[in-house]
Amino acid sequence: MDASLLAWYLAPAAALMLYYALRRRRAESAHARELAAAVAAGMTEPPSLHPVVDPLRCIGSATCVRACPEKALGIVDGRATLVSPASCIGHGACEASCPVRAIELVFGTERRGIDIPRVDPNFETNVPGVFIAGELGGMGLIRKASEQGRQAIRTIASRPRRHGALDVLIVGAGPAGIAAGLAAIEAKLRYRLIEQEPDLGGSVFHYPRHKIAMTQPVELPIVGTMRFTEVSKEALLAFWRRIVSGTGLAIHFSERFERMERIDGGFRVVTGRGTCEAAHVLLAIGRRGTPRKLGVEGEERAKVVYRLVDAAQYRGLHVLVVGGGDSAVEAALACADEAGTAVTLAYRGDAFSRAKPANRERLDAAARAGRVDVRLRTDVSAIGESDVTLAGPQGEARLPNDRVIVQAGGVLPTELLRSLGVDVETKFGSA
Ligand SMILES: Cc1cc2nc3c(=O)[nH]c(=O)nc-3n(C[C@H](O)[C@H](O)[C@H](O)COP(=O)(O)OP(=O)(O)OC[C@H]3O[C@@H](n4cnc5c(N)ncnc54)[C@H](O)[C@@H]3O)c2cc1C
Ligand code: SF4
């Protein structure tokens, strides 16, 4: 073959290679910028289970980057890197996709330990009769949480029944608690399912609006296979609500598990609504914790919430946000972005020193522009029907008010577990 003919054949291949090389370089630059932005924002710690890449094994194939539905991975310096650690929710799709097994999933990091309760293969803890299912046990994901809830109830159903008490108290109506409740109906157990929030769904309820959840088919008791693989938050919540009404699953909303003590044959449990006796307790409470309350007069009013789900619902209203961390600052700023919303941010501390620098700068700008009325060294003393009373350096002030968003931190599930005597292991980057 003469040289010109060879060039004729090779030119398209060379052009194609050049095209892919340029595309890859562009993608790598974008990944490096994303990583730099995460570092600058201090968002370098993944929430729980996450991949660690062995740089000696990684060949930079980018299959994990493509496999990650959360776009948490990128290629930096030719190696797979967690470029958006805060986005990682521990699917494990990256680990499964890696052709050279360079990825391992671990809990926690050297700097930030993750508390994982010890459970046996039946999801029972070291406290006999106390079970844990779902994300609280360390493994996130809708499918895994549902599956664990179902399996824990199967074990409980195989145990002897006790007269006069519930067979199981299920705590939490996220994916794990819903599946557990259905399994309890199927096994004809005497169950009670309580949920501290006024609605079901757990973490899913708090996803951003229209977020698409990726999941694998889930086997639900009574209902059969939930065949979604990609589903919007709203459609998933609607699906669960249909199941609840179709199966008669009883969920006691706005009832919080407080504590329990061992009694003969089970536990006496104290909730926000009273006490009950149960032979078994299944904790399906996730890892988000329980929001800390203010403990002031009027806090029980329906206008007081502990999480911001959608700032648009506060448009045109008088909103008080309480707290000094990132969540409080972000909630205040999100509400202030809505047209006609009058936002006051009250914090008992001297400065927003716990918030990220970028949030502090945005808050300063919003306060200067008169979009957020910032009140430091200020406590809430009462919440009225259409006003709130604040006590600050200038004395008491009564402000018109339609909604209160409390972001005063939370009681972590680990504290609850330790108080129940459940063994908890802190993992610093191990499987
Ligand atoms: C932003 C984000 C995106 C995600 N995307 C996906 C995805 O695409 N696909 C996927 O599979 N997974 C995803 N996940 C993970 C998934 O949502 C969780 O793994 C799953 O919801 C865990 O279910 P759970 O039932 O164990 O806990 P949760 O969903 O956290 O539910 C726990 C429930 O217990 C209640 N509770 C807590 N304490 C108490 C108490 N003391 N008394 C009464 N009730 C209590 C809570 O209010 C809550 O309703 C995502 C998570 C986040 C944060
Ligand atoms: S564990 Fe899941 S979310 Fe995290 S990087 Fe891997 S594929 Fe992405």
Short mmCIF file of C-alpha atoms and ligand atoms in Angstrom, two decimals:
data_model
loop_
_atom_site.label_atom_id
_atom_site.label_comp_id
_atom_site.label_asym_id
_atom_site.label_seq_id
_atom_site.Cartn_x
_atom_site.Cartn_y
_atom_site.Cartn_z
CA MET A 1 0.00 0.00 0.00
CA ASP A 2 1.51 3.37 -0.95
CA ALA A 3 1.91 6.19 1.59
CA SER A 4 -0.95 8.35 0.26
CA LEU A 5 -3.39 5.45 0.46
CA LEU A 6 -2.23 4.70 4.02
CA ALA A 7 -2.74 8.34 5.00
CA TRP A 8 -6.21 8.22 3.41
CA TYR A 9 -7.15 5.32 5.73
CA LEU A 10 -5.43 6.60 8.85
CA ALA A 11 -6.62 10.22 8.71
CA PRO A 12 -10.18 9.56 9.95
CA ALA A 13 -8.84 7.39 12.80
CA ALA A 14 -6.34 10.11 13.77
CA ALA A 15 -9.08 12.75 13.64
CA LEU A 16 -11.29 10.62 15.83
CA MET A 17 -8.48 10.08 18.36
CA LEU A 18 -7.76 13.80 18.42
CA TYR A 19 -11.45 14.54 18.94
CA TYR A 20 -11.64 12.15 21.91
CA ALA A 21 -8.38 13.43 23.40
CA LEU A 22 -9.67 17.03 23.27
CA ARG A 23 -13.03 16.01 24.71
CA ARG A 24 -11.35 14.16 27.55
CA ARG A 25 -9.04 17.09 28.29
CA ARG A 26 -12.03 19.44 28.44
CA ALA A 27 -13.87 17.07 30.78
CA GLU A 28 -10.79 16.70 33.01
CA SER A 29 -10.44 20.50 33.30
CA ALA A 30 -14.12 20.73 34.28
CA HIS A 31 -13.62 17.99 36.90
CA ALA A 32 -10.56 19.76 38.32
CA ARG A 33 -12.56 23.01 38.57
CA GLU A 34 -15.39 21.16 40.31
CA LEU A 35 -12.97 19.67 42.84
CA ALA A 36 -11.38 23.11 43.46
CA ALA A 37 -14.84 24.61 44.05
CA ALA A 38 -15.71 21.84 46.55
CA VAL A 39 -12.43 22.46 48.41
CA ALA A 40 -12.99 26.25 48.42
CA ALA A 41 -16.51 25.76 49.81
CA GLY A 42 -15.24 23.35 52.48
CA MET A 43 -17.47 20.58 51.03
CA THR A 44 -14.83 17.86 51.07
CA GLU A 45 -16.42 15.34 53.41
CA PRO A 46 -18.81 12.74 51.95
CA PRO A 47 -21.88 12.16 54.16
CA SER A 48 -21.39 8.42 54.75
CA LEU A 49 -20.48 5.47 52.52
CA HIS A 50 -18.27 6.62 49.63
CA PRO A 51 -15.62 5.36 47.22
CA VAL A 52 -11.88 5.44 47.83
CA VAL A 53 -9.81 5.00 44.67
CA ASP A 54 -6.52 3.09 44.71
CA PRO A 55 -4.29 5.36 42.56
CA LEU A 56 -1.91 2.51 41.76
CA ARG A 57 -4.66 0.39 40.26
CA CYS A 58 -6.80 3.08 38.62
CA ILE A 59 -6.26 3.27 34.86
CA GLY A 60 -8.44 6.36 34.38
CA SER A 61 -10.99 4.47 32.25
CA ALA A 62 -13.77 6.79 33.55
CA THR A 63 -16.32 3.97 33.65
CA CYS A 64 -17.03 4.92 37.28
CA VAL A 65 -17.53 8.55 36.27
CA ARG A 66 -20.17 7.48 33.77
CA ALA A 67 -21.73 5.00 36.20
CA CYS A 68 -22.20 7.53 39.03
CA PRO A 69 -25.78 8.84 38.85
CA GLU A 70 -24.97 11.71 41.22
CA LYS A 71 -22.04 12.98 39.09
CA ALA A 72 -19.85 12.82 42.20
CA LEU A 73 -16.76 11.42 40.43
CA GLY A 74 -14.44 12.89 37.85
CA ILE A 75 -11.01 12.26 36.34
CA VAL A 76 -8.29 14.46 37.80
CA ASP A 77 -4.60 13.92 36.91
CA GLY A 78 -5.64 10.81 35.00
CA ARG A 79 -7.24 9.10 38.02
CA ALA A 80 -10.81 8.75 39.25
CA THR A 81 -11.45 11.28 42.03
CA LEU A 82 -14.42 12.17 44.20
CA VAL A 83 -14.78 15.71 42.84
CA SER A 84 -18.10 16.46 44.54
CA PRO A 85 -17.89 14.53 47.83
CA ALA A 86 -21.06 16.06 49.29
CA SER A 87 -23.11 14.65 46.36
CA CYS A 88 -22.05 11.04 46.99
CA ILE A 89 -24.85 8.98 48.54
CA GLY A 90 -23.04 5.64 48.52
CA HIS A 91 -24.85 3.85 45.67
CA GLY A 92 -21.78 1.76 44.99
CA ALA A 93 -22.46 1.94 41.24
CA CYS A 94 -18.89 3.18 40.81
CA GLU A 95 -17.37 0.21 42.64
CA ALA A 96 -19.41 -2.25 40.61
CA SER A 97 -18.43 -0.61 37.32
CA CYS A 98 -14.66 -0.46 37.81
CA PRO A 99 -12.93 -2.88 35.40
CA VAL A 100 -9.74 -3.14 37.50
CA ARG A 101 -11.30 -3.18 41.00
CA ALA A 102 -9.58 0.04 42.01
CA ILE A 103 -12.56 1.28 44.05
CA GLU A 104 -13.49 0.36 47.60
CA LEU A 105 -16.51 1.73 49.47
CA VAL A 106 -15.74 2.94 52.99
CA PHE A 107 -17.50 4.72 55.87
CA GLY A 108 -16.17 8.03 57.18
CA THR A 109 -12.84 9.69 56.55
CA GLU A 110 -9.66 10.22 58.58
CA ARG A 111 -11.02 13.59 59.70
CA ARG A 112 -14.65 12.71 60.17
CA GLY A 113 -15.70 9.45 61.77
CA ILE A 114 -19.08 7.88 61.02
CA ASP A 115 -20.92 6.06 63.78
CA ILE A 116 -22.26 2.71 62.64
CA PRO A 117 -24.35 0.57 64.99
CA ARG A 118 -23.44 -3.10 65.19
CA VAL A 119 -26.21 -5.38 63.94
CA ASP A 120 -26.30 -9.12 63.23
CA PRO A 121 -27.36 -10.57 59.85
CA ASN A 122 -31.01 -10.37 60.99
CA PHE A 123 -30.60 -6.64 61.73
CA GLU A 124 -30.87 -7.19 65.48
CA THR A 125 -28.57 -5.12 67.69
CA ASN A 126 -26.67 -6.24 70.79
CA VAL A 127 -29.81 -5.25 72.75
CA PRO A 128 -32.07 -8.28 72.16
CA GLY A 129 -35.39 -7.20 70.67
CA VAL A 130 -34.05 -3.92 69.22
CA PHE A 131 -33.61 -3.98 65.44
CA ILE A 132 -32.17 -1.42 63.02
CA ALA A 133 -33.04 -1.16 59.33
CA GLY A 134 -32.10 1.28 56.58
CA GLU A 135 -29.68 4.14 56.49
CA LEU A 136 -29.16 4.23 60.25
CA GLY A 137 -27.30 0.94 59.84
CA GLY A 138 -24.85 2.65 57.47
CA MET A 139 -26.19 1.56 54.07
CA GLY A 140 -28.15 4.27 52.29
CA LEU A 141 -30.40 3.78 49.29
CA ILE A 142 -34.12 3.31 48.95
CA ARG A 143 -33.91 -0.31 47.81
CA LYS A 144 -31.56 -1.44 50.57
CA ALA A 145 -33.55 0.38 53.26
CA SER A 146 -36.82 -1.20 52.06
CA GLU A 147 -35.27 -4.65 51.85
CA GLN A 148 -33.81 -4.40 55.37
CA GLY A 149 -37.13 -3.22 56.83
CA ARG A 150 -38.84 -6.24 55.27
CA GLN A 151 -36.20 -8.71 56.49
CA ALA A 152 -36.13 -7.35 60.05
CA ILE A 153 -39.90 -7.87 60.31
CA ARG A 154 -39.57 -11.38 58.92
CA THR A 155 -37.24 -12.22 61.85
CA ILE A 156 -39.56 -10.55 64.37
CA ALA A 157 -42.54 -12.48 62.96
CA SER A 158 -40.68 -15.74 63.59
CA ARG A 159 -40.37 -15.00 67.32
CA PRO A 160 -42.95 -16.04 69.95
CA ARG A 161 -45.80 -13.51 70.46
CA ARG A 162 -46.48 -11.81 73.80
CA HIS A 163 -50.04 -11.19 74.96
CA GLY A 164 -51.15 -7.66 75.69
CA ALA A 165 -48.27 -5.87 73.94
CA LEU A 166 -47.49 -4.83 70.41
CA ASP A 167 -45.38 -7.33 68.49
CA VAL A 168 -43.36 -4.46 67.09
CA LEU A 169 -43.08 -0.72 67.34
CA ILE A 170 -41.68 0.61 64.05
CA VAL A 171 -40.04 4.02 64.30
CA GLY A 172 -39.77 6.10 61.12
CA ALA A 173 -41.84 6.20 57.92
CA GLY A 174 -39.04 6.45 55.36
CA PRO A 175 -38.44 3.65 52.83
CA ALA A 176 -37.33 1.20 55.58
CA GLY A 177 -40.26 1.94 57.90
CA ILE A 178 -42.88 1.80 55.12
CA ALA A 179 -41.62 -1.61 53.90
CA ALA A 180 -41.48 -2.82 57.52
CA GLY A 181 -45.06 -1.68 58.13
CA LEU A 182 -46.28 -3.54 55.04
CA ALA A 183 -44.38 -6.65 56.13
CA ALA A 184 -45.99 -6.37 59.57
CA ILE A 185 -49.47 -6.29 58.00
CA GLU A 186 -48.58 -9.26 55.80
CA ALA A 187 -47.31 -11.25 58.80
CA LYS A 188 -50.44 -10.24 60.78
CA LEU A 189 -48.35 -8.66 63.53
CA ARG A 190 -49.74 -6.18 66.03
CA TYR A 191 -47.68 -3.17 65.00
CA ARG A 192 -47.55 0.55 65.54
CA LEU A 193 -45.67 2.76 63.07
CA ILE A 194 -44.75 6.22 64.31
CA GLU A 195 -43.19 9.12 62.41
CA GLN A 196 -42.00 12.38 63.94
CA GLU A 197 -42.84 14.41 60.85
CA PRO A 198 -46.33 15.19 59.57
CA ASP A 199 -45.73 13.26 56.31
CA LEU A 200 -44.09 10.06 55.04
CA GLY A 201 -41.03 9.43 52.89
CA GLY A 202 -38.16 10.21 55.27
CA SER A 203 -35.16 11.59 53.39
CA VAL A 204 -37.06 11.39 50.11
CA PHE A 205 -39.58 13.91 51.44
CA HIS A 206 -36.67 16.34 51.88
CA TYR A 207 -35.07 15.86 48.45
CA PRO A 208 -34.98 19.04 46.38
CA ARG A 209 -38.10 19.61 44.27
CA HIS A 210 -38.35 17.33 41.20
CA LYS A 211 -35.14 15.45 42.09
CA ILE A 212 -34.95 12.20 40.18
CA ALA A 213 -34.25 9.27 42.48
CA MET A 214 -32.38 6.37 40.92
CA THR A 215 -33.22 2.99 42.33
CA GLN A 216 -33.36 -0.65 41.45
CA PRO A 217 -36.65 -2.55 41.57
CA VAL A 218 -37.79 -3.07 45.15
CA GLU A 219 -39.84 -6.01 46.41
CA LEU A 220 -42.54 -4.65 48.72
CA PRO A 221 -44.69 -6.91 50.91
CA ILE A 222 -48.38 -7.09 49.81
CA VAL A 223 -47.75 -4.64 46.95
CA GLY A 224 -45.28 -6.69 44.88
CA THR A 225 -42.36 -5.26 42.91
CA MET A 226 -41.90 -1.51 42.77
CA ARG A 227 -40.50 -1.33 39.26
CA PHE A 228 -39.15 2.20 39.15
CA THR A 229 -35.56 2.75 38.15
CA GLU A 230 -35.77 6.52 37.75
CA VAL A 231 -38.55 8.35 39.50
CA SER A 232 -39.16 11.92 40.58
CA LYS A 233 -39.41 12.63 44.28
CA GLU A 234 -43.04 13.73 43.83
CA ALA A 235 -44.03 10.54 41.95
CA LEU A 236 -42.36 8.33 44.55
CA LEU A 237 -44.13 10.07 47.44
CA ALA A 238 -47.45 9.79 45.57
CA PHE A 239 -46.77 6.07 45.01
CA TRP A 240 -46.18 5.50 48.75
CA ARG A 241 -49.30 7.50 49.65
CA ARG A 242 -51.37 5.31 47.31
CA ILE A 243 -49.90 2.21 48.96
CA VAL A 244 -50.75 3.52 52.42
CA SER A 245 -54.36 4.16 51.51
CA GLY A 246 -54.64 0.93 49.50
CA THR A 247 -53.26 -1.35 52.22
CA GLY A 248 -54.57 0.48 55.28
CA LEU A 249 -51.03 0.91 56.63
CA ALA A 250 -51.53 2.98 59.79
CA ILE A 251 -48.88 5.66 60.30
CA HIS A 252 -49.04 7.79 63.43
CA PHE A 253 -47.63 11.08 62.21
CA SER A 254 -46.07 13.81 64.37
CA GLU A 255 -45.28 11.22 67.03
CA ARG A 256 -41.66 11.10 68.09
CA PHE A 257 -39.86 8.19 69.75
CA GLU A 258 -38.33 9.63 72.93
CA ARG A 259 -36.93 6.76 75.04
CA MET A 260 -37.66 3.28 76.30
CA GLU A 261 -36.97 0.92 79.17
CA ARG A 262 -36.81 -2.84 79.32
CA ILE A 263 -39.75 -4.61 80.93
CA ASP A 264 -40.55 -8.28 81.21
CA GLY A 265 -40.82 -9.63 77.64
CA GLY A 266 -40.12 -6.38 75.85
CA PHE A 267 -39.99 -2.61 76.22
CA ARG A 268 -42.05 0.25 77.55
CA VAL A 269 -41.64 3.05 75.03
CA VAL A 270 -42.24 6.72 75.63
CA THR A 271 -43.25 8.76 72.59
CA GLY A 272 -44.34 12.36 72.25
CA ARG A 273 -47.94 11.12 72.51
CA GLY A 274 -47.74 8.73 75.49
CA THR A 275 -46.41 5.25 76.27
CA CYS A 276 -46.83 1.81 74.75
CA GLU A 277 -45.46 -1.67 75.33
CA ALA A 278 -43.83 -3.62 72.53
CA ALA A 279 -42.04 -6.96 72.38
CA HIS A 280 -39.69 -5.60 69.68
CA VAL A 281 -38.62 -2.16 68.49
CA LEU A 282 -37.48 -1.57 64.91
CA LEU A 283 -35.56 1.67 64.50
CA ALA A 284 -35.88 2.83 60.89
CA ILE A 285 -34.97 6.41 61.72
CA GLY A 286 -32.29 7.14 59.12
CA ARG A 287 -29.33 9.34 59.95
CA ARG A 288 -30.76 12.84 59.71
CA GLY A 289 -31.56 13.04 63.41
CA THR A 290 -34.30 14.82 65.26
CA PRO A 291 -34.49 18.59 64.99
CA ARG A 292 -33.80 20.45 68.22
CA LYS A 293 -36.78 22.44 69.50
CA LEU A 294 -36.74 25.95 70.97
CA GLY A 295 -38.94 25.08 73.94
CA VAL A 296 -40.91 28.36 73.80
CA GLU A 297 -44.58 29.17 74.17
CA GLY A 298 -46.49 28.71 70.91
CA GLU A 299 -43.94 26.35 69.32
CA GLU A 300 -46.63 23.68 68.82
CA ARG A 301 -48.37 25.89 66.21
CA ALA A 302 -48.62 24.40 62.73
CA LYS A 303 -46.76 27.39 61.27
CA VAL A 304 -43.51 26.27 62.98
CA VAL A 305 -41.36 23.92 60.87
CA TYR A 306 -37.88 22.50 61.36
CA ARG A 307 -36.82 22.06 57.74
CA LEU A 308 -37.08 24.17 54.65
CA VAL A 309 -38.38 22.08 51.77
CA ASP A 310 -39.49 24.69 49.26
CA ALA A 311 -38.86 28.42 49.72
CA ALA A 312 -41.56 29.24 47.13
CA GLN A 313 -44.28 28.36 49.64
CA TYR A 314 -43.19 31.36 51.75
CA ARG A 315 -43.59 33.90 48.93
CA GLY A 316 -45.11 37.16 50.13
CA LEU A 317 -45.14 36.11 53.82
CA HIS A 318 -43.45 37.30 57.02
CA VAL A 319 -40.91 34.57 57.84
CA LEU A 320 -38.73 34.18 60.92
CA VAL A 321 -35.71 31.87 60.57
CA VAL A 322 -34.02 30.85 63.83
CA GLY A 323 -30.44 29.56 64.01
CA GLY A 324 -26.83 30.42 63.24
CA GLY A 325 -25.44 27.62 61.08
CA ASP A 326 -25.37 27.08 57.33
CA SER A 327 -28.89 25.64 57.23
CA ALA A 328 -30.35 28.72 58.91
CA VAL A 329 -28.41 31.14 56.71
CA GLU A 330 -29.29 29.22 53.54
CA ALA A 331 -32.98 29.04 54.53
CA ALA A 332 -33.08 32.80 55.18
CA LEU A 333 -31.39 33.56 51.85
CA ALA A 334 -33.66 31.17 49.92
CA CYS A 335 -36.78 32.78 51.42
CA ALA A 336 -35.40 36.27 50.75
CA ASP A 337 -35.09 35.36 47.07
CA GLU A 338 -38.87 34.94 46.89
CA ALA A 339 -40.78 38.04 45.81
CA GLY A 340 -42.37 40.03 48.60
CA THR A 341 -41.12 37.82 51.45
CA ALA A 342 -40.05 39.68 54.62
CA VAL A 343 -37.32 37.60 56.28
CA THR A 344 -35.93 37.98 59.80
CA LEU A 345 -33.00 35.82 60.89
CA ALA A 346 -32.65 35.54 64.68
CA TYR A 347 -29.59 33.96 66.30
CA ARG A 348 -28.60 33.93 69.94
CA GLY A 349 -24.84 34.05 69.18
CA ASP A 350 -22.62 37.07 68.42
CA ALA A 351 -21.75 36.12 64.83
CA PHE A 352 -22.46 33.47 62.20
CA SER A 353 -19.04 31.93 62.78
CA ARG A 354 -20.29 28.35 62.20
CA ALA A 355 -21.52 29.19 58.68
CA LYS A 356 -19.33 28.80 55.59
CA PRO A 357 -17.52 31.98 54.43
CA ALA A 358 -19.48 32.05 51.15
CA ASN A 359 -22.79 31.93 53.05
CA ARG A 360 -21.64 34.66 55.45
CA GLU A 361 -20.74 36.90 52.51
CA ARG A 362 -24.11 36.31 50.85
CA LEU A 363 -25.88 37.03 54.12
CA ASP A 364 -23.94 40.27 54.66
CA ALA A 365 -24.89 41.39 51.16
CA ALA A 366 -28.57 40.49 51.72
CA ALA A 367 -28.61 42.33 55.07
CA ARG A 368 -27.00 45.43 53.51
CA ALA A 369 -29.59 45.36 50.74
CA GLY A 370 -32.38 45.15 53.35
CA ARG A 371 -33.49 41.72 52.11
CA VAL A 372 -32.83 39.97 55.46
CA ASP A 373 -33.34 41.58 58.87
CA VAL A 374 -30.48 39.99 60.85
CA ARG A 375 -30.82 40.00 64.65
CA LEU A 376 -27.89 38.69 66.67
CA ARG A 377 -27.85 37.94 70.44
CA THR A 378 -31.58 37.41 70.04
CA ASP A 379 -33.83 34.69 71.46
CA VAL A 380 -37.41 33.82 70.55
CA SER A 381 -39.59 34.29 73.62
CA ALA A 382 -43.04 33.49 72.22
CA ILE A 383 -44.73 32.47 68.97
CA GLY A 384 -48.21 33.89 68.50
CA GLU A 385 -50.86 33.21 65.87
CA SER A 386 -49.79 36.13 63.66
CA ASP A 387 -46.68 37.46 65.44
CA VAL A 388 -43.48 36.46 67.22
CA THR A 389 -41.80 38.03 70.23
CA LEU A 390 -38.02 38.33 70.12
CA ALA A 391 -35.76 39.26 73.04
CA GLY A 392 -32.53 40.97 71.97
CA PRO A 393 -30.02 43.57 73.13
CA GLN A 394 -32.64 46.30 72.65
CA GLY A 395 -35.24 44.48 74.75
CA GLU A 396 -38.38 42.73 73.50
CA ALA A 397 -39.81 43.27 70.03
CA ARG A 398 -43.02 41.91 68.56
CA LEU A 399 -42.91 41.29 64.80
CA PRO A 400 -45.68 40.32 62.38
CA ASN A 401 -45.21 36.68 61.44
CA ASP A 402 -46.77 33.99 59.22
CA ARG A 403 -44.15 31.21 59.42
CA VAL A 404 -41.22 30.18 61.65
CA ILE A 405 -38.40 27.99 60.35
CA VAL A 406 -36.27 26.63 63.20
CA GLN A 407 -32.79 25.47 62.19
CA ALA A 408 -31.24 24.99 65.61
CA GLY A 409 -29.38 21.75 64.92
CA GLY A 410 -30.50 18.30 65.83
CA VAL A 411 -30.14 15.41 68.21
CA LEU A 412 -28.10 12.83 66.32
CA PRO A 413 -29.39 9.26 66.15
CA THR A 414 -26.08 8.08 67.65
CA GLU A 415 -26.95 9.78 70.94
CA LEU A 416 -30.29 7.97 70.92
CA LEU A 417 -28.64 4.62 70.15
CA ARG A 418 -26.09 4.99 72.92
CA SER A 419 -28.85 5.92 75.37
CA LEU A 420 -30.56 2.62 74.45
CA GLY A 421 -27.37 0.65 75.07
CA VAL A 422 -26.81 -0.18 71.37
CA ASP A 423 -23.12 -0.71 70.49
CA VAL A 424 -21.88 1.85 68.02
CA GLU A 425 -18.57 1.71 66.16
CA THR A 426 -16.94 4.86 64.80
CA LYS A 427 -15.41 4.23 61.36
CA PHE A 428 -12.68 6.49 60.00
CA GLY A 429 -12.46 5.43 56.37
CA SER A 430 -12.89 1.68 56.68
CA ALA A 431 -15.36 -0.71 55.08
C1 LIG B 1 -30.12 14.39 48.51
C2 LIG B 1 -30.25 12.88 48.55
C3 LIG B 1 -30.42 12.18 47.39
C4 LIG B 1 -30.58 10.80 47.42
N1 LIG B 1 -30.80 10.14 46.24
C5 LIG B 1 -31.03 8.80 46.26
C6 LIG B 1 -31.30 8.10 45.07
O1 LIG B 1 -31.35 8.66 43.97
N2 LIG B 1 -31.52 6.77 45.15
C7 LIG B 1 -31.47 6.10 46.35
O2 LIG B 1 -31.69 4.88 46.35
N3 LIG B 1 -31.21 6.74 47.50
C8 LIG B 1 -30.98 8.07 47.49
N4 LIG B 1 -30.71 8.73 48.66
C9 LIG B 1 -30.62 7.95 49.90
C10 LIG B 1 -32.02 7.51 50.40
O3 LIG B 1 -32.92 8.61 50.38
C11 LIG B 1 -31.90 7.00 51.82
O4 LIG B 1 -30.91 6.00 51.87
C12 LIG B 1 -33.22 6.39 52.31
O5 LIG B 1 -34.23 7.37 52.33
C13 LIG B 1 -33.02 5.80 53.71
O6 LIG B 1 -34.25 5.33 54.17
P1 LIG B 1 -34.54 5.10 55.73
O7 LIG B 1 -35.95 4.66 55.82
O8 LIG B 1 -33.49 4.25 56.31
O9 LIG B 1 -34.34 6.52 56.42
P2 LIG B 1 -35.02 7.93 56.14
O10 LIG B 1 -35.45 8.03 54.72
O11 LIG B 1 -34.04 8.94 56.64
O12 LIG B 1 -36.33 7.93 57.07
C14 LIG B 1 -36.23 7.95 58.47
C15 LIG B 1 -37.54 8.46 59.07
O13 LIG B 1 -37.49 8.30 60.49
C16 LIG B 1 -38.07 9.46 61.10
N5 LIG B 1 -37.54 9.59 62.45
C17 LIG B 1 -36.26 9.90 62.82
N6 LIG B 1 -36.15 9.95 64.15
C18 LIG B 1 -37.39 9.70 64.66
C19 LIG B 1 -37.91 9.61 65.99
N7 LIG B 1 -37.15 9.80 67.08
N8 LIG B 1 -39.25 9.33 66.14
C20 LIG B 1 -40.06 9.15 65.05
N9 LIG B 1 -39.61 9.21 63.78
C21 LIG B 1 -38.29 9.47 63.58
C22 LIG B 1 -37.62 10.59 60.19
O14 LIG B 1 -38.45 11.73 60.36
C23 LIG B 1 -37.75 9.95 58.80
O15 LIG B 1 -39.03 10.15 58.25
C24 LIG B 1 -30.53 10.11 48.66
C25 LIG B 1 -30.33 10.81 49.85
C26 LIG B 1 -30.20 12.18 49.81
C27 LIG B 1 -30.02 12.95 51.11
S1 SF4 B 2 -20.98 5.59 45.68
FE1 SF4 B 2 -22.64 6.14 44.21
S2 SF4 B 2 -22.91 8.34 44.44
FE2 SF4 B 2 -20.94 7.83 45.40
S3 SF4 B 2 -19.43 8.12 43.77
FE3 SF4 B 2 -20.00 5.94 43.71
S4 SF4 B 2 -21.68 5.82 42.21
FE4 SF4 B 2 -21.46 8.01 42.77
#
